[in-house]
Short mmCIF file of the C-alpha atoms (twelve columns), coordinates in Angstrom:
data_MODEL
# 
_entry.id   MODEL 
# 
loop_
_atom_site.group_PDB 
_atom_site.id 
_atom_site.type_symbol 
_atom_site.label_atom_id 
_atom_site.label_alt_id 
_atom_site.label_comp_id 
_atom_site.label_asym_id 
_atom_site.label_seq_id 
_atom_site.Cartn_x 
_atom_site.Cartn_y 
_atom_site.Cartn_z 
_atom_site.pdbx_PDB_model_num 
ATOM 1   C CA . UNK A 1   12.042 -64.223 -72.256 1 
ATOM 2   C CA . UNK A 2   10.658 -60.771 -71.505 1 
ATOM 3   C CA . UNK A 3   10.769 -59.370 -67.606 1 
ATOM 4   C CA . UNK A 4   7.575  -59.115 -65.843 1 
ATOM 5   C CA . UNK A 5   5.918  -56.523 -63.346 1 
ATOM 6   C CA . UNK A 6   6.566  -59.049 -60.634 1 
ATOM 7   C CA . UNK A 7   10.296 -59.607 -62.299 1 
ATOM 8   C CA . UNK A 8   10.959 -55.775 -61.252 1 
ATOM 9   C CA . UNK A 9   9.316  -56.019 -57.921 1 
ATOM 10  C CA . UNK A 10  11.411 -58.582 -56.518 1 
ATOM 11  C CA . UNK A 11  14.558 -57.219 -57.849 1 
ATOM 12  C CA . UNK A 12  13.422 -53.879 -56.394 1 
ATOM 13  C CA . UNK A 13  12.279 -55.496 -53.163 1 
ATOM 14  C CA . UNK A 14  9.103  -54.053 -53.265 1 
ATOM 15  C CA . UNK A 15  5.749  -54.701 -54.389 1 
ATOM 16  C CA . UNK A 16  4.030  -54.898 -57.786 1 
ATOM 17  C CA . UNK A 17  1.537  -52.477 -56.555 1 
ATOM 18  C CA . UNK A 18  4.420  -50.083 -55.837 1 
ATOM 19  C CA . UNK A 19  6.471  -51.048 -59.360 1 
ATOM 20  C CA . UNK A 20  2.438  -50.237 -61.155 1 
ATOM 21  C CA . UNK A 21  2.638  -47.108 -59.149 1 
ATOM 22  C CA . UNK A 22  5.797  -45.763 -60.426 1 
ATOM 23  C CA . UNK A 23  5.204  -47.266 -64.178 1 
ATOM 24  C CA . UNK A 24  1.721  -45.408 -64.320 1 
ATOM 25  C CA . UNK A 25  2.248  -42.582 -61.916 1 
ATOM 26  C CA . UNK A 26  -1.372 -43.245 -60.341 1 
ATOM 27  C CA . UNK A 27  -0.251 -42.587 -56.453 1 
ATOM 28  C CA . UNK A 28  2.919  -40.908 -55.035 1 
ATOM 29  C CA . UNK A 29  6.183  -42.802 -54.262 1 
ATOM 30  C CA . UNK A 30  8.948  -42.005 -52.293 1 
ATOM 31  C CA . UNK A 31  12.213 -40.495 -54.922 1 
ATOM 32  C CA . UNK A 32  14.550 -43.628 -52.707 1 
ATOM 33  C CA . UNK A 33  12.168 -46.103 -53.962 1 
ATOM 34  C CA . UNK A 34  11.150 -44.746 -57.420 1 
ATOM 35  C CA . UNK A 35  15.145 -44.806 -58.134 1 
ATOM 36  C CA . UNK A 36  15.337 -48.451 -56.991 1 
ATOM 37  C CA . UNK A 37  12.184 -49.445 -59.479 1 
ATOM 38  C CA . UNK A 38  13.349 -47.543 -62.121 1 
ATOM 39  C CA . UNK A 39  16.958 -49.117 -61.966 1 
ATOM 40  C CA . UNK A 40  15.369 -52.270 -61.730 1 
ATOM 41  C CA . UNK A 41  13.140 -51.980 -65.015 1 
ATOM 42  C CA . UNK A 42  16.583 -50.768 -66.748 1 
ATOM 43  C CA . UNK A 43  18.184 -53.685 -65.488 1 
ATOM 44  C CA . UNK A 44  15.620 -56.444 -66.509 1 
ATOM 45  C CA . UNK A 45  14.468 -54.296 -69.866 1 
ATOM 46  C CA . UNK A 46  10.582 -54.482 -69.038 1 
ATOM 47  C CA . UNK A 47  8.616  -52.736 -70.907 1 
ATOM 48  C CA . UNK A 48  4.982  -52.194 -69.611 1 
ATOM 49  C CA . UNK A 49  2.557  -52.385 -71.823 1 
ATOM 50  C CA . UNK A 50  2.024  -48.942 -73.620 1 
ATOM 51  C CA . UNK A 51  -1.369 -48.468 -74.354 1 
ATOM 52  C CA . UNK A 52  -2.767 -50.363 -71.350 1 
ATOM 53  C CA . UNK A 53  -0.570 -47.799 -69.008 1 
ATOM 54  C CA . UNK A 54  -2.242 -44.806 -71.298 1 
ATOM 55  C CA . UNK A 55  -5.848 -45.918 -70.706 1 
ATOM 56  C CA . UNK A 56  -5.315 -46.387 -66.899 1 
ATOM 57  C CA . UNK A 57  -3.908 -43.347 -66.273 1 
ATOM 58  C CA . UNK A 58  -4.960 -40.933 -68.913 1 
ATOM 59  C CA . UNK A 59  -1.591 -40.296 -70.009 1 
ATOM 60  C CA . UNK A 60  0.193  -40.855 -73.458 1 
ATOM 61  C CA . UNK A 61  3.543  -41.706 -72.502 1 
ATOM 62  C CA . UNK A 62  4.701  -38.737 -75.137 1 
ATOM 63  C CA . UNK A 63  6.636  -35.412 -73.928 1 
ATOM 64  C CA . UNK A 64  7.606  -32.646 -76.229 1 
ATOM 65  C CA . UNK A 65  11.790 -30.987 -76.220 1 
ATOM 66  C CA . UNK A 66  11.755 -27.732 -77.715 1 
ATOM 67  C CA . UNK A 67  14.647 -26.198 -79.067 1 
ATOM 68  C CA . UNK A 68  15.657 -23.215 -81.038 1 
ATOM 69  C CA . UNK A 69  17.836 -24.865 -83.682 1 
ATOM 70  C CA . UNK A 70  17.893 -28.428 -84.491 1 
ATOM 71  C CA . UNK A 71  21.239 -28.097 -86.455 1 
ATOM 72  C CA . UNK A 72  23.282 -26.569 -84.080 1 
ATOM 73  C CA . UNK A 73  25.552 -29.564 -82.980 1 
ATOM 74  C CA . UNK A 74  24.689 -28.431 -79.342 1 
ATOM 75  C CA . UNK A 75  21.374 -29.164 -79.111 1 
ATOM 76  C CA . UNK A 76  21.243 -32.083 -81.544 1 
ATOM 77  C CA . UNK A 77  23.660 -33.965 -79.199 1 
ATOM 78  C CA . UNK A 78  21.808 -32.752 -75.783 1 
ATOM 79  C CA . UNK A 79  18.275 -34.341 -77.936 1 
ATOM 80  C CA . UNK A 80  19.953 -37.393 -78.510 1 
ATOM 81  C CA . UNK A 81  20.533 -37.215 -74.723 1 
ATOM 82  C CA . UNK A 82  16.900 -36.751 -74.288 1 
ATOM 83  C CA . UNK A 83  15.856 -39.164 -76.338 1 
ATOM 84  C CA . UNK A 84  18.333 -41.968 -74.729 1 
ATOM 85  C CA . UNK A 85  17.083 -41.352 -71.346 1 
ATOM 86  C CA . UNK A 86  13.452 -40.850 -72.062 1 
ATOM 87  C CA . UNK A 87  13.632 -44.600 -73.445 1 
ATOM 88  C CA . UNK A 88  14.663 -45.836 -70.296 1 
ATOM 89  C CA . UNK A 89  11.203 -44.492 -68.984 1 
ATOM 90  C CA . UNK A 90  9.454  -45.557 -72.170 1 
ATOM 91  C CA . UNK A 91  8.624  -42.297 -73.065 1 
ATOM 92  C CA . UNK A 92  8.258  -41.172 -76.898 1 
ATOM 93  C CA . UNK A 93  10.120 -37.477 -77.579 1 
ATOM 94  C CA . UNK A 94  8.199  -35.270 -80.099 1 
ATOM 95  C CA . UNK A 95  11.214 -32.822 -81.241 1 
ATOM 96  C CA . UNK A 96  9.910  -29.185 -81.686 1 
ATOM 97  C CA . UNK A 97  12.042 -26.565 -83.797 1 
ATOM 98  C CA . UNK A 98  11.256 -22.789 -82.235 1 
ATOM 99  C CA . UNK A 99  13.938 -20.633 -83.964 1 
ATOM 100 C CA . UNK A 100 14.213 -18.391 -81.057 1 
ATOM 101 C CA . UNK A 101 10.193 -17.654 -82.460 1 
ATOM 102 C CA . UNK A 102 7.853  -16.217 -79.274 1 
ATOM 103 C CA . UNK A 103 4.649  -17.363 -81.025 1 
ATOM 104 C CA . UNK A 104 6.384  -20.916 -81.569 1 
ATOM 105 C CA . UNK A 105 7.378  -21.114 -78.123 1 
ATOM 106 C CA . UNK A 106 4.327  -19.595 -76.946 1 
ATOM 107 C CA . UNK A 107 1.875  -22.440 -78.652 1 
ATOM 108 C CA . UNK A 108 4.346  -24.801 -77.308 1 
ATOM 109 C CA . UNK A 109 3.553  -24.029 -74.258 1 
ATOM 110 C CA . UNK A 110 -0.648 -23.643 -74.680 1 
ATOM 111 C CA . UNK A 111 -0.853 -26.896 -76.485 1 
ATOM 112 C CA . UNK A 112 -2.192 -24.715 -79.331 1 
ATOM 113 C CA . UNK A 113 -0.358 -27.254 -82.108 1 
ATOM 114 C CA . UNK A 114 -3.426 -30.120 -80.840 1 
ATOM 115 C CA . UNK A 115 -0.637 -32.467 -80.047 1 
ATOM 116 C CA . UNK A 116 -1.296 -34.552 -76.820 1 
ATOM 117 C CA . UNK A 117 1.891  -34.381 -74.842 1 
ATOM 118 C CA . UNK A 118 2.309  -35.679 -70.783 1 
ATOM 119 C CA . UNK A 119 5.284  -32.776 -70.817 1 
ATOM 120 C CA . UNK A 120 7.182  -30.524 -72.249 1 
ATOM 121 C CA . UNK A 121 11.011 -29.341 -72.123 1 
ATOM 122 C CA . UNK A 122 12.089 -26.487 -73.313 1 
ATOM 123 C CA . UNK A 123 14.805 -24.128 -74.175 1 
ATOM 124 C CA . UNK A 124 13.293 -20.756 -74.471 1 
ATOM 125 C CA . UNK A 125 14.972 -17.671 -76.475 1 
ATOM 126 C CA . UNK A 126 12.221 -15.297 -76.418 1 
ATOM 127 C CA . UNK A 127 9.607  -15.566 -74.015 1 
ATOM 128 C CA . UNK A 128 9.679  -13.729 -70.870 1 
ATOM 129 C CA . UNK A 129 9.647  -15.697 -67.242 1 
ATOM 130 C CA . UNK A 130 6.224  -14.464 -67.050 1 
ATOM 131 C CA . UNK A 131 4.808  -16.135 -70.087 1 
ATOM 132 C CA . UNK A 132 6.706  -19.245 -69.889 1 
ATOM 133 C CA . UNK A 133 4.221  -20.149 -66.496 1 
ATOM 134 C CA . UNK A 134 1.057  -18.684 -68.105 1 
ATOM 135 C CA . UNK A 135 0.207  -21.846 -70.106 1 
ATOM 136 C CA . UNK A 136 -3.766 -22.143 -71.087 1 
ATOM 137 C CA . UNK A 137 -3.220 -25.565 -69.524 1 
ATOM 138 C CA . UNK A 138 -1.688 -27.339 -66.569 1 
ATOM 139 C CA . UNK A 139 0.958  -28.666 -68.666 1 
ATOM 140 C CA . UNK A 140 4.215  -30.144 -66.859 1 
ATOM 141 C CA . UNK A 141 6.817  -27.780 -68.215 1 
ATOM 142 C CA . UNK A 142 10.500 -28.204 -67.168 1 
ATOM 143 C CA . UNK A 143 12.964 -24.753 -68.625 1 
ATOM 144 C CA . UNK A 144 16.361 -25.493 -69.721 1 
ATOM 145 C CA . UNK A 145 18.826 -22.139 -69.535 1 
ATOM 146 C CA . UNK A 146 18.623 -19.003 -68.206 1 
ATOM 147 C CA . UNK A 147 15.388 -17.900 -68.137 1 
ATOM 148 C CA . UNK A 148 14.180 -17.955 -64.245 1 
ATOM 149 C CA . UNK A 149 11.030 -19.106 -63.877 1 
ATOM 150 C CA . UNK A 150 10.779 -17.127 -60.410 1 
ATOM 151 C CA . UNK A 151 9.943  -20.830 -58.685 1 
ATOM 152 C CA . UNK A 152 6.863  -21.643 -60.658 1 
ATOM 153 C CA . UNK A 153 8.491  -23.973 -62.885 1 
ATOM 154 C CA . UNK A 154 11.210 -26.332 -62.736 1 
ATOM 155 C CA . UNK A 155 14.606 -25.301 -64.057 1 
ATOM 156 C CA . UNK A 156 18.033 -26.867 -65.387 1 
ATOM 157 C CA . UNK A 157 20.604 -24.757 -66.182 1 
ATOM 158 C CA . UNK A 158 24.742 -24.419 -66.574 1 
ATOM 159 C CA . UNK A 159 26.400 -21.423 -64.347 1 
ATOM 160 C CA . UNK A 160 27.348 -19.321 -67.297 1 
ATOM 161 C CA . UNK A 161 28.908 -16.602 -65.380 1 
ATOM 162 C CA . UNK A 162 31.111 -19.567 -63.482 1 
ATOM 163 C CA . UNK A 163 31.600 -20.950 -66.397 1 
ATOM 164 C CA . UNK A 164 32.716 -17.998 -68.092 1 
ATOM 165 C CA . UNK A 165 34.703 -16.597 -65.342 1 
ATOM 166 C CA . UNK A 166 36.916 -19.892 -65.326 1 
ATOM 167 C CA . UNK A 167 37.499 -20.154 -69.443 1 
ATOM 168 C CA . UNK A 168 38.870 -16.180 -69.527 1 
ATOM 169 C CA . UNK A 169 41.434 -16.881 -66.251 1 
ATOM 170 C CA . UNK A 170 42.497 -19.863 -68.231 1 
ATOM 171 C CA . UNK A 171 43.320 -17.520 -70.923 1 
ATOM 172 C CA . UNK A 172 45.016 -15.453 -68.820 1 
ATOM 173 C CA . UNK A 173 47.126 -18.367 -67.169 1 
ATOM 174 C CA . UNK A 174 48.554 -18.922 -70.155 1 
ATOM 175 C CA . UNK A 175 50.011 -14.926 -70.711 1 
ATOM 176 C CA . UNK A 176 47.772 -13.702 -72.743 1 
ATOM 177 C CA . UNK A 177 46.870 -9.857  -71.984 1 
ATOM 178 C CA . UNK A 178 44.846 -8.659  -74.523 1 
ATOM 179 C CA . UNK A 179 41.306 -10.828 -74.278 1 
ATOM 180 C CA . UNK A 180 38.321 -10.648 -76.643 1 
ATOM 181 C CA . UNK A 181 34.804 -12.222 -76.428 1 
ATOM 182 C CA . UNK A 182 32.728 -13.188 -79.404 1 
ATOM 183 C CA . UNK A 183 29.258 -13.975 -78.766 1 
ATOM 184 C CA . UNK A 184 27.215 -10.963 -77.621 1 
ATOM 185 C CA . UNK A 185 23.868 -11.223 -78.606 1 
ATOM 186 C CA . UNK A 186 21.953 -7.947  -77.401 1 
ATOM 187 C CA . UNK A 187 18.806 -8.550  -79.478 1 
ATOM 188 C CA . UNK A 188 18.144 -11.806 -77.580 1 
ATOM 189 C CA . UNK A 189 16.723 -11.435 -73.810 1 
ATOM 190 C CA . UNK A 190 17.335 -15.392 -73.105 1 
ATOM 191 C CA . UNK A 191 20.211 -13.629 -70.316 1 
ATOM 192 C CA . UNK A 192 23.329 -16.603 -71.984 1 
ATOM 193 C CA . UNK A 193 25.350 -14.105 -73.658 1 
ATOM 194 C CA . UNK A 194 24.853 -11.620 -70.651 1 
ATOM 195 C CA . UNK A 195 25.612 -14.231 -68.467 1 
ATOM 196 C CA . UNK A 196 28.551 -15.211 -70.463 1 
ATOM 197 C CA . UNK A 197 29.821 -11.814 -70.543 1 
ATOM 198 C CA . UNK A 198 29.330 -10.906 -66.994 1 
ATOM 199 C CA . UNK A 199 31.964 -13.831 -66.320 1 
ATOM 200 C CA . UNK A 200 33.761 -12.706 -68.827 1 
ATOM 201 C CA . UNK A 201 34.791 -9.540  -67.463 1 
ATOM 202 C CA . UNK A 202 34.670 -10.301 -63.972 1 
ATOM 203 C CA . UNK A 203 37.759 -12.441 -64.590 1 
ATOM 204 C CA . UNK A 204 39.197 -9.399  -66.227 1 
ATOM 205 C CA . UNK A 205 38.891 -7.286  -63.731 1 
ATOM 206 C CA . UNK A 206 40.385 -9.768  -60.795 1 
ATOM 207 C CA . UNK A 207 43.617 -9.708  -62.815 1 
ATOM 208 C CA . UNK A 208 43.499 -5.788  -63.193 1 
ATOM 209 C CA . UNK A 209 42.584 -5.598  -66.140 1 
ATOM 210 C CA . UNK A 210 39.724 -3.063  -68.236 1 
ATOM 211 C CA . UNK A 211 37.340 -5.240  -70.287 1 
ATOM 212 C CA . UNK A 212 37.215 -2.945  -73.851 1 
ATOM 213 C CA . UNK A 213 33.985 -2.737  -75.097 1 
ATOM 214 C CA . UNK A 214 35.492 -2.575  -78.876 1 
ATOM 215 C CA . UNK A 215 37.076 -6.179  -78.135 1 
ATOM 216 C CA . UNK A 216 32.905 -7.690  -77.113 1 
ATOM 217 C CA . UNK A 217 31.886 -8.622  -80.485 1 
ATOM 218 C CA . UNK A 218 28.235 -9.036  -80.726 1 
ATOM 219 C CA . UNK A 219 26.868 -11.819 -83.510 1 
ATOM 220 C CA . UNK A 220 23.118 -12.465 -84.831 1 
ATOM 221 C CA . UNK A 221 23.867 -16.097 -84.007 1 
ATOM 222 C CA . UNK A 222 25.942 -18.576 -82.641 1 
ATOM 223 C CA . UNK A 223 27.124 -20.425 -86.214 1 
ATOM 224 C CA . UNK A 224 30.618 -20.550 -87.416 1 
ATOM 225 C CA . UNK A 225 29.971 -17.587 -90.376 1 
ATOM 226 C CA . UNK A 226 29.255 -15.387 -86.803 1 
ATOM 227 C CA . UNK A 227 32.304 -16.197 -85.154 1 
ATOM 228 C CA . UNK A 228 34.393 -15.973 -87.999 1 
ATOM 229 C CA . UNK A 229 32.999 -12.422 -89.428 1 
ATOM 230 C CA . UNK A 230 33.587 -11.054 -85.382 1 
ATOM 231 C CA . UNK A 231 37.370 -12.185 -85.646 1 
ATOM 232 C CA . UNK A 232 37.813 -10.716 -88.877 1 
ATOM 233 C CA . UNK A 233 36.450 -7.368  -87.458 1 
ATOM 234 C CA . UNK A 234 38.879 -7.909  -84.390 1 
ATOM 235 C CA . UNK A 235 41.593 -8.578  -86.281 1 
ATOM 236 C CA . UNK A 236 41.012 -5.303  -88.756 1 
ATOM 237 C CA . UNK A 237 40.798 -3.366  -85.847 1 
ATOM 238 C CA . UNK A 238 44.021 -0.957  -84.526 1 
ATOM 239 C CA . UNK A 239 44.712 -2.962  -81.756 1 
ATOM 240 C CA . UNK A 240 44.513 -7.037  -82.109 1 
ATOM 241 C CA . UNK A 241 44.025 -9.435  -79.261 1 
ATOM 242 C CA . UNK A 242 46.106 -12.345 -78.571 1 
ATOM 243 C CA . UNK A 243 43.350 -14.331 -77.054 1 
ATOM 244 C CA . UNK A 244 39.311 -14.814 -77.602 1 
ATOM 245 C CA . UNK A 245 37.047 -16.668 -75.584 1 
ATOM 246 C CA . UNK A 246 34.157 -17.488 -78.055 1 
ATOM 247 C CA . UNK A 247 30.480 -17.917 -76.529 1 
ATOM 248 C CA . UNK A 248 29.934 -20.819 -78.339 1 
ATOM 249 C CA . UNK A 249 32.311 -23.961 -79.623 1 
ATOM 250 C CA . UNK A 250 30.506 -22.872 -83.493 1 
ATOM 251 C CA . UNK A 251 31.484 -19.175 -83.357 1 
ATOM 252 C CA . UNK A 252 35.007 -20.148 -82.093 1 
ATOM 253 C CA . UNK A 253 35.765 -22.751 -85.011 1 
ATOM 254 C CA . UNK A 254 34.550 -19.945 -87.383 1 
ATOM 255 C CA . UNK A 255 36.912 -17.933 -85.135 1 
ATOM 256 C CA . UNK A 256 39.747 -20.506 -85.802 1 
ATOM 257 C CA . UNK A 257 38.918 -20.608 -89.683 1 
ATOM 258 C CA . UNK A 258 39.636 -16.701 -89.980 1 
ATOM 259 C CA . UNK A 259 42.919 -16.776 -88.023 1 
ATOM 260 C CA . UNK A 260 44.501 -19.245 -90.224 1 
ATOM 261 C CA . UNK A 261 43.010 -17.961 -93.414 1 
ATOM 262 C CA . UNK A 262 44.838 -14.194 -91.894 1 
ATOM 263 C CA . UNK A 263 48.042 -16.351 -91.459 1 
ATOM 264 C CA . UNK A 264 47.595 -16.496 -87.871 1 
ATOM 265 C CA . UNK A 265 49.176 -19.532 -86.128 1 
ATOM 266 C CA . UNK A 266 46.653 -20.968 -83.270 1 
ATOM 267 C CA . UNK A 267 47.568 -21.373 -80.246 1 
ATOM 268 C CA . UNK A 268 51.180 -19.591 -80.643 1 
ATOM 269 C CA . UNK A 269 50.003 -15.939 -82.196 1 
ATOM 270 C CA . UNK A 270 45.892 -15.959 -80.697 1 
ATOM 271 C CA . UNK A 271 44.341 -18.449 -78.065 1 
ATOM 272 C CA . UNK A 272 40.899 -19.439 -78.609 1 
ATOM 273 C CA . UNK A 273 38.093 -20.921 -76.165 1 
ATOM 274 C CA . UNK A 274 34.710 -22.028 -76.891 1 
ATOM 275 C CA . UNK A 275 31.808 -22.992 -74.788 1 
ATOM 276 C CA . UNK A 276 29.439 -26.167 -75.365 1 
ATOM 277 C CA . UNK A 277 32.336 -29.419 -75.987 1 
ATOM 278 C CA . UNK A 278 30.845 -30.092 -79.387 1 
ATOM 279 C CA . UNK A 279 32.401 -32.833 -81.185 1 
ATOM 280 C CA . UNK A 280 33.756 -31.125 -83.558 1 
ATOM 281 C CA . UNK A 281 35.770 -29.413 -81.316 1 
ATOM 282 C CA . UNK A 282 37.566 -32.371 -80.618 1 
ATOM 283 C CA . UNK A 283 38.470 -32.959 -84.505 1 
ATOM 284 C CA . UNK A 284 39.241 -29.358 -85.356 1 
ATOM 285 C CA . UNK A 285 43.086 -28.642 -85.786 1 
ATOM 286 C CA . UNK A 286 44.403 -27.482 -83.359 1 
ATOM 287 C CA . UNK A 287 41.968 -29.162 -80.498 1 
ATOM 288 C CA . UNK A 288 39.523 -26.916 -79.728 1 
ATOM 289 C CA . UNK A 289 39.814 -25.600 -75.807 1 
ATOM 290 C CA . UNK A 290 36.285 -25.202 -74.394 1 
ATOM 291 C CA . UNK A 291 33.777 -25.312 -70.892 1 
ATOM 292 C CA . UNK A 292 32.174 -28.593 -71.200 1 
ATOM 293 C CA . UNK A 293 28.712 -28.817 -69.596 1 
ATOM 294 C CA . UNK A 294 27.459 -32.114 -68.279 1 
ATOM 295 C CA . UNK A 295 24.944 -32.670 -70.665 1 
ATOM 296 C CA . UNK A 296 23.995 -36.097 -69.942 1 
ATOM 297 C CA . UNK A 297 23.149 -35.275 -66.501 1 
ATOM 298 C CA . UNK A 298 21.200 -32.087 -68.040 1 
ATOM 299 C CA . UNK A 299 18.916 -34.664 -69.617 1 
ATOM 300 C CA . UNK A 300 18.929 -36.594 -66.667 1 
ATOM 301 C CA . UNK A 301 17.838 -34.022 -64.608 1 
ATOM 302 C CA . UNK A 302 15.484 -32.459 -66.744 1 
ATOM 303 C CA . UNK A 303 13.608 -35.747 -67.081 1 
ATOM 304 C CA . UNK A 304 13.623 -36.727 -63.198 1 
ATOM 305 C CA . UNK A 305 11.928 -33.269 -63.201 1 
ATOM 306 C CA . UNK A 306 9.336  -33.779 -65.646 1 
ATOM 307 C CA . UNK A 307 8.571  -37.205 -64.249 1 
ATOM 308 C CA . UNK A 308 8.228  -35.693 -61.068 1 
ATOM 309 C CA . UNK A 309 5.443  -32.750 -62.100 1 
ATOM 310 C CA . UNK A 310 4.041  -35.651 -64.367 1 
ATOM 311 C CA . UNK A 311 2.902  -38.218 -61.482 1 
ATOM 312 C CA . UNK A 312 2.560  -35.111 -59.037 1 
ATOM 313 C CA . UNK A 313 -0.566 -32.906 -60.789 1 
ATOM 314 C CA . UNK A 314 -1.683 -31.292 -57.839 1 
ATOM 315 C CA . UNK A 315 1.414  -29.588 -57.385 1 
ATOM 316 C CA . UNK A 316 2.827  -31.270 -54.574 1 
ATOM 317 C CA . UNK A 317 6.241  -31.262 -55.572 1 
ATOM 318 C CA . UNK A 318 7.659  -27.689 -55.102 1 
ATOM 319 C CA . UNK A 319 9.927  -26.452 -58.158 1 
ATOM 320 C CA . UNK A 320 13.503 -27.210 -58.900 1 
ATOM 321 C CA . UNK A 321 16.168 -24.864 -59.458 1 
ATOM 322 C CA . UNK A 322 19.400 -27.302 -60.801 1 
ATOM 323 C CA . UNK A 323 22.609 -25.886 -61.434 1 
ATOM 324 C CA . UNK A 324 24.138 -28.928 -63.673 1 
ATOM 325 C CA . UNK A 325 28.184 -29.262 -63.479 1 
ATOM 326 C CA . UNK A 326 30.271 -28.251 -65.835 1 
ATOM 327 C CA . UNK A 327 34.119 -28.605 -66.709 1 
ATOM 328 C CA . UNK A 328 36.984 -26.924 -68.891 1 
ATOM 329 C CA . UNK A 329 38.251 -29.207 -71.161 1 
ATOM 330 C CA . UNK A 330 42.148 -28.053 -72.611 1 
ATOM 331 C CA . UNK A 331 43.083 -28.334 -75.892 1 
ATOM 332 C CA . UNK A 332 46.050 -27.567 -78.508 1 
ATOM 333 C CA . UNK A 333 43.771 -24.142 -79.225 1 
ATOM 334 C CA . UNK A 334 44.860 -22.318 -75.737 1 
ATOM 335 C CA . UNK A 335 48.340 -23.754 -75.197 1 
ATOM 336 C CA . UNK A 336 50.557 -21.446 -73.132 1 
ATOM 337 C CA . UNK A 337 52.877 -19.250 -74.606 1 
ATOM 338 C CA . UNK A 338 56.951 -20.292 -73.927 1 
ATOM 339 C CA . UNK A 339 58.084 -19.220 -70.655 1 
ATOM 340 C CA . UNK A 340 54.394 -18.888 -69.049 1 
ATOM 341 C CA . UNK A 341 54.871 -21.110 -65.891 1 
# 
């Protein structure tokens, strides 16, 4: 037998005006008390009724996620993410490819396409901050990565440089001396390869150490034919590193594939580090070391967000700036040598 509006309002302990309130967004409710409805409606499964809820409120109950590449493992699993946790609101995901495209991401943004959407998130390569707050309508945008939106739109995002910073000292905990980066990317202005970079060398430099612009490999893209074309490039070079910390989990499996095909043995000869905890990582041989972000709570958050400027039109919710969590995860890939404590 299916749950009913009253079902969720006593198990909330509030009322069914406040439960209709938070299904159909028509009046603002506390965040305490929109939690406790929301877990409640997860807990019985109700499902209001769609359409009714889209008359009343003028709403469609569909958001838009655009993303640059829908088969990079990355973003397909933080979609399924999306998707998952947009359920639990009822809410039907339109998936948008960009391709790093500014026009794409532009009519994204304007509602150009004619699609109706309550929302949109979106992972922008190639607009500027400026553009990504111009929209020709008052469309509820939430930004995932690096591009600030200078407080006029809400924002979840991974501390790259943090990030970064932590995955190279690893490295160097191990005894490795001689680090390389893969991953550069100077003909994109999204700021995650600077980002990456930045931490990059900062944790060179706190253990005394030059970063060498010859060992920063830039790539047109973060796929495994990238990574593994920069390591061949390193490893052709005079001087070869004994460690790389790729800027993506793809370019440092492409990283992997090189080493071995050159004879190299992995983690005992070159240490490798990606960025992303793909799963493939997990399955590659050896175990692929890398920063894991949080991405469930990226989804999470991004959605809490969107709901937020959704059932708050007049602006009366001031913009986010989230810094999600993220961990390094260590794998067979960045062993230590023998006799590193």
């Amino acid at each position: 037998m299916s749950s009913s509006l009253k079902d969720v309002a006593a198990r909330a302990g509030v009322s069914a005006r406040t439960v209709s309130n938070v299904v159909n967004g028509s009046a603002r409710v506390a965040a305490e008390t929109r939690r406790r409805v929301q877990e409640a409606i997860d807990e019985l499964g109700y499902r209001p009724n769609l359409a009714a809820r889209s008359l009343r409120a003028g709403r469609t109950g569909i958001i838009g996620l655009a993303i640059p590449e829908l088969h990079s493992p990355y973003f397909a699993e933080l979609a399924g993410l999306l998707v998952e946790e947009a359920g639990r609101r009822s809410w039907t995901v339109i998936i948008d490819q960009t391709r790093g495209d500014a026009e794409a991401e532009r009519r994204l943004l304007t509602g150009d396409g004619g699609r109706v959407m309550d929302g949109l998130i979106i992972s922008p390569w190639a607009l500027e901050a400026r553009d990504l707050t111009a929209t020709a309508r008052p469309l509820p945008v939430v930004l995932l990565g690096e591009r600030s939106p200078q407080g006029l739109a809400d924002r979840v995002a991974v501390d790259n440089v943090a990030a970064a910073d932590e995955a190279t000292a690893h490295l160097l905990s191990t005894g490795r001396r001689r680090v390389a980066a893969i991953g550069l990317q100077p003909q994109l202005g999204n700021g995650t390869a600077e980002q990456r970079a930045e931490g990059y060398r900062r944790a060179l430099r706190r253990a005394g150490i030059a970063p060498r612009p010859d060992w920063e490999r830039p790539v047109d893209a973060l796929h495994r034919g990238d990574g593994a074309r920069a390591m061949a490039e390193l490893l052709d070079g005079d001087d070869v590193p004994d460690a790389v910390f790729a800027f993506s989990d793809e370019l440092a499996l492409g990283a992997l594939h090189t080493a071995r095909v050159r004879g190299l043995r992995v983690p005992e000869d070159l240490a490798i580090v990606g960025f992303d905890d793909i799963e493939d990582g997990r399955f590659s041989h050896p175990g692929l070391t890398t920063v894991s972000p949080d991405k469930r709570q990226i989804a999470a958050r991004a959605l809490q967000c969107l709901a937020d400027r959704i059932y708050s039109p007049r602006n009366e919710v001031p913009a986010s700036d989230l810094t999600i969590p993220h961990r390094l995860v260590v794998r067979g890939s960045s062993a230590p040598r023998a006799g590193t404590p």
